[in-house]
Coordinates of C-alpha atoms in Angstrom, one line a residue:
M154 CA 103.9 153.3 92.3
S155 CA 107.0 150.9 92.8
R156 CA 106.1 149.2 88.8
G157 CA 107.9 151.5 87.4
T158 CA 111.0 150.4 84.9
A159 CA 113.6 149.5 87.5
V160 CA 116.1 151.1 87.6
P161 CA 120.1 149.6 88.6
A162 CA 120.8 151.7 92.4
A163 CA 123.9 153.7 92.8
A164 CA 125.3 156.5 95.3
A165 CA 124.1 160.1 95.4
A166 CA 125.8 162.7 97.1
P167 CA 124.3 162.9 100.9
A168 CA 122.8 166.8 100.4
T169 CA 121.4 165.8 98.1
T170 CA 120.1 162.9 98.8
A171 CA 118.8 164.2 101.7
A172 CA 117.7 167.7 99.6
T173 CA 115.2 165.0 97.3
A174 CA 114.4 163.0 100.6
A175 CA 113.5 166.2 101.9
T176 CA 110.8 167.2 99.5
A177 CA 109.2 163.7 99.7
A178 CA 108.0 165.2 102.7
T179 CA 106.5 168.2 102.3
A180 CA 105.4 166.9 99.4
A181 CA 103.8 163.7 101.5
T182 CA 103.2 166.3 104.9
A183 CA 101.6 168.3 102.6
A184 CA 98.7 165.5 100.7
T185 CA 99.2 164.0 105.0
A186 CA 97.1 167.4 105.7
A187 CA 94.4 167.8 102.7
T188 CA 93.7 164.2 103.2
A189 CA 92.5 165.3 106.8
A190 CA 90.5 168.3 106.8
T191 CA 88.5 165.8 104.6
A192 CA 88.4 162.7 107.0
A193 CA 85.3 162.9 110.1
T194 CA 87.9 161.8 112.6
A195 CA 91.8 161.1 112.9
A196 CA 90.9 157.7 114.2
T197 CA 88.4 156.6 111.7
A198 CA 90.5 157.8 108.7
T199 CA 93.6 155.2 110.9
T200 CA 91.5 152.1 110.1
P201 CA 93.0 149.4 107.0
R202 CA 88.9 149.7 105.9
F203 CA 89.3 154.4 105.8
A204 CA 92.4 153.8 103.7
E205 CA 90.6 151.0 101.5
K206 CA 88.1 152.9 100.2
R207 CA 89.6 156.1 100.0
E208 CA 92.0 155.0 98.1
L209 CA 88.9 153.5 95.2
I210 CA 87.1 157.1 95.3
L211 CA 90.9 158.2 94.8
D212 CA 91.0 156.3 91.9
G213 CA 88.0 157.0 90.1
A214 CA 88.0 160.6 90.6
A215 CA 90.9 161.1 89.4
R216 CA 89.7 158.7 85.8
L217 CA 86.4 161.1 85.9
F218 CA 88.2 164.1 85.8
N219 CA 90.6 163.1 83.6
K220 CA 88.2 161.9 80.8
R221 CA 85.1 165.0 82.0
G222 CA 87.7 168.0 83.6
I223 CA 87.7 169.1 87.3
K224 CA 85.0 171.9 87.0
A225 CA 82.5 169.2 84.5
G226 CA 83.0 166.7 87.3
T227 CA 80.9 166.7 89.5
L228 CA 81.2 164.2 93.4
A229 CA 77.8 162.2 93.1
E230 CA 79.8 161.0 89.4
V231 CA 82.9 159.9 91.2
A232 CA 80.0 158.2 93.9
A233 CA 78.5 157.1 91.2
S234 CA 81.3 155.6 89.0
V235 CA 82.4 153.4 92.4
G236 CA 78.9 152.7 94.3
L237 CA 78.7 154.8 96.7
A238 CA 76.2 157.7 98.3
T239 CA 77.2 161.5 97.9
N240 CA 75.6 161.2 101.2
S241 CA 78.6 159.1 102.0
L242 CA 81.3 160.1 99.3
T243 CA 81.2 163.1 101.8
Y244 CA 82.2 161.8 105.3
Y245 CA 85.8 161.2 103.0
H246 CA 86.1 164.2 101.0
R247 CA 83.6 167.6 102.5
R248 CA 83.6 169.0 99.4
K249 CA 84.9 168.7 95.6
E250 CA 87.9 170.7 95.5
D251 CA 88.8 168.9 98.9
L252 CA 88.7 165.5 96.9
V253 CA 90.2 167.6 93.4
A254 CA 93.0 168.7 95.2
A255 CA 93.5 164.7 97.5
C256 CA 93.7 163.4 94.2
L257 CA 96.6 165.8 92.7
M258 CA 98.3 165.4 96.3
R259 CA 98.2 161.8 95.5
S260 CA 100.2 162.2 91.5
I261 CA 102.8 165.1 92.6
A262 CA 103.4 161.9 95.9
A263 CA 104.2 159.5 92.3
V264 CA 106.2 161.8 91.0
N265 CA 108.2 162.9 94.3
Q266 CA 108.7 158.9 94.5
V267 CA 109.8 158.5 90.8
V268 CA 112.6 161.2 91.6
A269 CA 113.5 160.1 93.9
Q270 CA 113.8 156.3 92.3
A271 CA 116.0 158.8 90.5
D272 CA 117.8 160.5 91.8
R273 CA 119.8 157.9 93.2
Q274 CA 121.9 157.5 90.2
A275 CA 125.4 158.6 90.0
S276 CA 125.8 160.4 86.3
L277 CA 123.2 163.0 84.8
T278 CA 122.5 160.7 82.0
G279 CA 121.6 158.5 84.4
R280 CA 119.0 160.8 86.3
V281 CA 117.0 161.6 83.9
S282 CA 117.0 158.5 82.3
G283 CA 116.2 157.5 85.7
F284 CA 113.3 159.5 85.9
I285 CA 111.7 159.1 82.3
E286 CA 111.1 156.2 82.6
G287 CA 110.2 155.4 85.5
Y288 CA 107.0 157.6 85.0
I289 CA 106.5 155.4 82.5
G290 CA 106.6 152.7 84.2
V291 CA 103.9 154.2 86.1
L292 CA 101.4 155.0 83.5
A293 CA 103.0 151.6 82.3
G294 CA 100.9 149.6 84.9
I295 CA 98.2 151.7 85.0
A296 CA 97.7 150.9 81.6
R297 CA 97.6 147.6 82.2
G298 CA 94.6 148.2 85.5
D299 CA 97.9 146.9 87.7
A300 CA 98.6 150.9 89.0
P301 CA 95.8 153.5 89.9
E302 CA 94.3 156.3 87.9
L303 CA 96.5 159.3 88.4
I304 CA 94.1 162.9 87.6
H305 CA 96.1 165.0 84.6
F306 CA 97.7 168.6 85.9
A307 CA 95.9 170.2 83.1
D308 CA 93.6 172.0 85.0
M309 CA 95.3 172.9 88.2
R310 CA 95.3 175.9 88.4
A311 CA 91.4 176.3 88.4
L312 CA 91.4 174.8 92.2
P313 CA 90.1 177.8 94.1
E314 CA 92.2 178.4 98.0
P315 CA 91.7 177.4 100.6
Q316 CA 92.5 174.3 98.4
A317 CA 95.2 175.3 95.8
A318 CA 97.9 176.6 98.3
P319 CA 99.8 173.2 99.5
V320 CA 98.9 171.6 95.9
F321 CA 100.8 174.1 94.8
A322 CA 103.1 173.8 97.3
A323 CA 103.9 170.9 97.1
Y324 CA 104.1 170.6 93.0
T325 CA 106.5 173.8 93.2
D326 CA 108.9 171.7 95.3
M327 CA 108.0 168.6 92.9
F328 CA 109.9 170.9 90.4
R329 CA 113.0 171.1 92.4
G330 CA 113.5 167.9 92.7
V331 CA 113.4 167.8 88.8
R332 CA 115.1 170.4 88.8
G333 CA 118.0 168.7 90.9
L334 CA 118.3 164.8 88.6
L335 CA 119.7 167.9 86.6
R336 CA 122.7 168.6 88.8
D337 CA 126.5 168.5 87.7
G338 CA 126.0 169.0 84.3
P339 CA 126.4 171.0 81.2
A340 CA 123.5 173.9 82.0
S341 CA 125.8 176.4 84.6
A342 CA 123.4 179.2 84.7
R343 CA 120.7 179.4 86.9
I344 CA 117.9 180.3 83.9
A345 CA 119.5 177.9 81.9
L346 CA 118.5 174.8 85.0
N347 CA 115.7 176.8 85.0
A348 CA 113.7 176.2 81.2
R349 CA 116.0 172.6 81.5
A350 CA 113.8 171.3 84.3
H351 CA 111.2 172.9 83.5
L352 CA 111.3 171.5 79.5
L353 CA 111.7 167.5 81.2
L354 CA 109.1 168.1 84.3
N355 CA 106.7 169.2 80.2
L356 CA 107.3 166.8 78.5
V357 CA 108.0 162.9 81.1
V358 CA 104.0 164.5 82.0
W359 CA 103.2 164.9 78.8
S360 CA 104.1 161.2 77.5
R361 CA 100.3 160.6 78.6
A362 CA 98.8 162.4 75.7
W363 CA 100.7 160.3 73.6
L364 CA 101.6 157.1 75.0
G365 CA 98.3 155.4 74.1
R366 CA 99.5 154.5 70.6
Y367 CA 101.7 151.7 72.4
E368 CA 100.9 149.0 73.6
A369 CA 101.7 149.2 77.7
D370 CA 104.5 145.9 77.4
D371 CA 105.7 149.3 74.1
Y372 CA 105.6 151.9 77.3
A373 CA 109.8 150.9 78.0
L374 CA 111.2 150.7 74.9
A375 CA 109.0 153.8 74.1
A376 CA 111.0 155.3 77.2
R377 CA 114.0 154.5 76.0
R378 CA 113.6 155.7 72.1
M379 CA 112.1 158.8 74.6
S380 CA 114.9 159.4 76.5
D381 CA 117.7 159.0 74.1
L382 CA 116.1 162.3 72.3
L383 CA 116.0 163.9 74.7
L384 CA 119.1 162.6 76.2
H385 CA 121.4 163.4 72.4
G386 CA 119.0 165.4 70.6
L387 CA 117.2 165.0 67.3
A388 CA 120.9 167.1 65.2
A389 CA 123.0 165.3 63.8
P390 CA 127.4 165.6 64.1
G391 CA 128.2 168.2 62.3
Q392 CA 124.5 170.7 62.9
A393 CA 125.6 173.9 64.6
W394 CA 122.8 176.6 66.5
P395 CA 122.2 179.3 64.7
A396 CA 123.8 182.4 66.0
P397 CA 121.3 184.5 67.5
A398 CA 120.8 187.2 63.8
D399 CA 120.4 184.4 63.0
L400 CA 117.5 182.2 64.7
P401 CA 114.3 181.8 61.7
A402 CA 111.4 183.5 62.4
A403 CA 107.9 183.7 62.6
P404 CA 106.9 183.8 58.4
A405 CA 105.9 186.8 57.0
A406 CA 102.3 185.8 56.6
L407 CA 101.6 185.7 59.6
A408 CA 101.5 189.2 60.0
A409 CA 98.3 189.0 58.2
L410 CA 96.3 188.5 61.2
P411 CA 94.9 191.3 63.1
Q412 CA 97.5 192.1 65.9
Q413 CA 97.3 194.2 68.6
G414 CA 99.2 197.2 69.6
P415 CA 101.7 199.3 67.2
V416 CA 102.1 196.5 66.0
A417 CA 99.6 196.0 63.4
S418 CA 100.2 194.6 60.1
A419 CA 99.6 198.1 57.9
A420 CA 99.6 196.1 54.5
A421 CA 96.7 193.9 55.4
P422 CA 94.9 195.8 58.5
A423 CA 92.1 194.0 60.5
Q424 CA 89.0 195.6 59.9
P425 CA 87.5 196.3 63.9
S426 CA 85.3 193.0 64.3
D427 CA 88.5 190.0 63.3
A428 CA 90.3 192.4 66.0
L429 CA 87.7 192.4 68.5
R430 CA 87.5 188.9 68.2
D431 CA 90.7 187.9 68.1
A432 CA 91.6 190.6 71.5
Y433 CA 88.8 187.8 72.7
L434 CA 91.1 185.0 71.3
R435 CA 94.5 185.9 72.9
A436 CA 92.5 187.6 76.3
A437 CA 91.2 183.7 77.0
T438 CA 94.7 182.0 75.7
R439 CA 96.7 184.7 78.0
L440 CA 93.7 183.9 81.2
V441 CA 93.6 179.7 80.1
N442 CA 97.0 179.6 80.4
L443 CA 97.6 181.3 83.9
R444 CA 94.5 180.2 85.8
G445 CA 93.2 176.5 83.2
V446 CA 89.8 176.3 81.1
G447 CA 87.9 176.4 84.8
G448 CA 89.8 179.8 86.4
A449 CA 88.6 181.4 82.9
S450 CA 85.7 183.1 83.8
V451 CA 83.9 185.3 81.0
E452 CA 83.3 187.8 83.1
D453 CA 87.4 187.7 83.5
I454 CA 88.2 186.9 79.8
A455 CA 85.7 190.8 78.8
A456 CA 87.1 192.3 82.2
T457 CA 90.8 192.3 80.4
L458 CA 90.0 194.1 77.4
A459 CA 87.2 196.6 79.4
L460 CA 83.9 195.1 77.3
T461 CA 80.6 193.5 78.8
K462 CA 79.9 190.4 79.1
G463 CA 77.7 190.7 76.9
S464 CA 80.0 192.0 73.9
F465 CA 81.1 188.4 74.8
Y466 CA 78.4 187.1 74.4
H467 CA 77.6 188.3 70.9
H468 CA 81.1 187.4 69.0
H469 CA 81.2 183.3 70.6
D470 CA 78.0 181.1 71.9
T471 CA 79.8 180.1 75.2
K472 CA 83.0 179.7 77.1
E473 CA 83.3 175.3 75.3
A474 CA 83.4 178.1 72.1
L475 CA 85.4 180.2 72.6
I476 CA 88.0 177.9 73.6
A477 CA 87.4 176.0 71.1
D478 CA 88.6 178.7 68.9
C479 CA 91.4 179.8 71.2
F480 CA 92.7 176.4 69.6
E481 CA 92.0 176.9 66.6
R482 CA 93.4 180.7 66.4
T483 CA 96.6 178.1 67.6
F484 CA 96.6 175.8 64.8
G485 CA 95.9 178.0 63.0
L486 CA 99.6 179.1 63.5
I487 CA 101.3 176.5 63.8
R488 CA 100.4 175.2 60.1
G489 CA 101.2 179.0 59.5
V490 CA 104.7 177.9 60.5
Q491 CA 104.8 174.5 59.5
S492 CA 104.3 175.1 56.0
A493 CA 106.7 177.7 55.7
A494 CA 109.4 176.0 56.8
Q495 CA 107.5 172.7 54.6
H496 CA 108.5 174.7 51.6
S497 CA 111.7 176.3 52.2
G498 CA 114.5 174.1 50.9
G499 CA 117.1 173.4 53.1
S500 CA 118.5 169.7 55.2
G501 CA 116.2 168.8 57.1
W502 CA 117.7 170.3 60.6
Q503 CA 117.5 173.8 58.8
R504 CA 113.7 172.8 57.5
L505 CA 113.3 171.2 61.5
L506 CA 114.9 175.1 63.2
R507 CA 111.7 176.4 60.9
A508 CA 108.8 174.8 62.2
T509 CA 110.3 175.4 66.2
V510 CA 112.0 178.5 66.8
P511 CA 109.2 180.4 65.2
L512 CA 106.8 178.4 67.6
V513 CA 108.2 179.8 70.6
R514 CA 109.7 182.9 69.5
L515 CA 105.8 183.5 68.7
Q516 CA 104.6 183.0 73.0
L517 CA 106.2 185.9 73.6
S518 CA 105.6 187.8 70.9
P519 CA 102.7 190.8 69.6
Q520 CA 101.4 187.5 68.0
G521 CA 101.4 185.0 70.9
P522 CA 100.4 183.2 73.0
L523 CA 100.2 179.4 71.9
L524 CA 97.1 178.1 73.6
R525 CA 98.3 174.9 76.1
I526 CA 96.9 172.1 74.0
T527 CA 96.8 169.8 77.5
A528 CA 93.7 172.9 78.3
W529 CA 92.0 170.4 75.8
N530 CA 90.6 167.9 79.9
A531 CA 88.1 170.7 80.0
L532 CA 86.6 171.1 76.4
P533 CA 83.3 168.8 76.1
E534 CA 84.1 165.2 74.8
A535 CA 83.7 165.6 71.7
M536 CA 85.9 168.8 71.1
R537 CA 88.7 167.1 72.8
W538 CA 88.4 164.7 70.6
R539 CA 88.4 167.4 67.1
T540 CA 90.4 168.8 68.9
F541 CA 93.3 165.9 70.0
T542 CA 92.9 163.9 66.6
T543 CA 94.3 167.6 65.0
M544 CA 96.7 167.7 67.5
N545 CA 98.3 164.2 66.4
R546 CA 97.9 165.4 62.6
L547 CA 100.4 168.9 63.2
A548 CA 102.4 166.8 64.9
E549 CA 102.7 164.3 62.0
R550 CA 104.0 167.1 60.1
F551 CA 107.0 167.5 62.6
A552 CA 107.3 164.1 62.3
A553 CA 107.9 164.5 58.2
L554 CA 111.0 167.2 59.0
V555 CA 112.3 164.4 61.2
V556 CA 112.6 161.9 58.3
D557 CA 113.6 164.1 55.5
G558 CA 116.0 165.0 58.3
M559 CA 117.2 161.2 59.0
V560 CA 117.0 161.0 55.2
D561 CA 119.8 163.3 53.9
G562 CA 121.6 162.7 57.0
S563 CA 121.0 165.8 58.6
V564 CA 118.9 164.6 61.9
R565 CA 120.2 161.7 64.1
A566 CA 117.6 158.1 63.3
T567 CA 115.5 158.0 66.0
D568 CA 111.7 157.5 66.5
P569 CA 110.4 160.0 64.3
A570 CA 107.1 160.0 65.7
I571 CA 108.2 160.9 69.4
A572 CA 110.9 163.4 68.3
A573 CA 106.8 164.9 66.8
Q574 CA 105.4 164.9 69.8
Q575 CA 108.4 166.4 72.1
V576 CA 108.1 169.2 69.9
S577 CA 104.6 169.3 70.8
G578 CA 105.1 168.7 74.0
L579 CA 107.9 171.7 73.9
V580 CA 105.0 174.1 72.5
N581 CA 102.9 173.3 75.1
A582 CA 105.0 174.0 77.5
L583 CA 105.5 177.7 76.6
A584 CA 102.5 178.5 78.2
E585 CA 103.9 178.1 81.5
A586 CA 107.6 179.2 80.9
E587 CA 107.0 182.7 82.5
S588 CA 106.6 181.9 85.3
W589 CA 108.9 179.2 85.7
V590 CA 111.9 180.2 84.8
P591 CA 112.3 183.8 85.6
G592 CA 114.2 186.2 83.3
I593 CA 113.0 184.4 80.0
D594 CA 112.2 186.9 77.1
G595 CA 111.6 187.0 73.7
D596 CA 115.4 187.2 73.0
N597 CA 116.7 184.2 74.7
V598 CA 113.5 181.6 74.3
S599 CA 114.9 179.8 71.9
T600 CA 117.8 178.8 72.8
L601 CA 117.2 178.7 76.6
L602 CA 114.2 176.4 75.7
A603 CA 113.9 175.2 72.1
R604 CA 117.7 174.4 71.9
P605 CA 118.1 171.9 74.9
L606 CA 114.8 169.9 72.6
L607 CA 116.6 169.7 69.9
L608 CA 120.2 169.5 70.4
G609 CA 119.6 167.3 74.4
L610 CA 120.4 167.8 77.6
L611 CA 124.1 166.5 77.4
A612 CA 124.8 169.7 75.4
P613 CA 126.4 173.0 77.2
D614 CA 124.2 176.1 77.4
D615 CA 124.3 179.4 75.7
P616 CA 126.5 181.6 77.9
G617 CA 124.7 184.8 75.7
D618 CA 121.4 183.2 78.0
A619 CA 122.7 183.7 81.1
P620 CA 120.7 187.3 82.5
A621 CA 120.7 187.6 86.0
S622 CA 117.6 185.9 87.9
P623 CA 115.9 185.4 91.5
P624 CA 118.4 182.9 93.3
L625 CA 116.2 178.4 93.2
S626 CA 114.9 179.0 96.2
D627 CA 113.1 182.1 95.9
L628 CA 111.0 179.9 92.5
T629 CA 107.5 180.4 92.8
V630 CA 104.3 179.8 91.3
Q631 CA 101.6 181.7 91.9
Q632 CA 98.1 181.5 90.3
E633 CA 97.1 184.7 88.7
T634 CA 100.4 186.1 88.5
P635 CA 103.9 184.3 86.5
A636 CA 107.0 183.8 89.9

């Protein structure tokens, strides 16, 4: 993956270089082990022809799984895409899960290579820019056809054991490598450092969702603009972050949505059928966020509500229809917050805050959670396109607020389209925030995730949001319970 944007070399601290090397070595070791497990013999696996054919298979598999989703894609389809019989493909990867794991390991290794390159920079600005521009440089190579395809991480949680364990271990090491890029920065609290690393990694990976609107030759320009946004934020000089008591909350109109538990709206009580339907959507959203679309079964969704599988089909014909409704529910919440912000008055910056902060707070509130947007990858193609189009329309509403702020001087002059996609990427990152940021809750989520996006990664963290959290070395990610 050396086709990424070149980054000027700079000396790094020996300890950091060693740590990065260890991270890369860990991922490489896991990737080698996963690949070797699928090979017929170690001797055959070392031949150039075997390696060439294996790379061709991984490239074809990544393209297919990105298009069809991990659950829907089959070994037969992968074999056909690279001109092999299915039996020949199983010579390299006996089971589809082995092939998926190998694809994920290759994507992780590609990110680790970019991280190692960026880690050579002496400054925080250089490391963050190097990571963003390096990764988008890899994507430019893919777009031109000069580099092999990389599988998305979107449905990784659907991978079963025993394949999941080494993949999750490698991904966690990758996260630690990204977190290492933020050393010597303004985020002093451990929880703030984890939050910023989670934000940075998610926004960089999220770039695959919107870069397709650019020519491959313009990816580098988009990467520079994205780097500027993430480092310096959107607020113009003189704009401040609100005090905790003044942080905008979800508009009152959203309280009319059916709710669970004692917070249900007394003014507009939900009908039993509406409440049950909404309960299904909430349960499905939580499980998809936790396990991926492929890992969230109808039985599991019904079981979380102590209902039968038959009751599920009374409300939804298929699981795909349920996921589509989960998206519509999430999009409805986003629209409601955006509309309230657009008509609230004040500067563009103030309205941008009112369109962003409430969405972050919703995630950990009784009205949450919001569905992670990259779950669209597992939907049937027609549904996926409709979902993608809707999200882009909603992103344009964020862009309009950015433009309003640029006009009145409350928002920095920046690329409004890319800025809007960073806000959309923040919404996507919320789905796994509790897993990657131990100690995050409804009281501090806004300042831990929205604040560094809107003020920039160079802005100091808020010392009031630094509760005790597990040591950095204890950070792990599990498939079924938050770390």
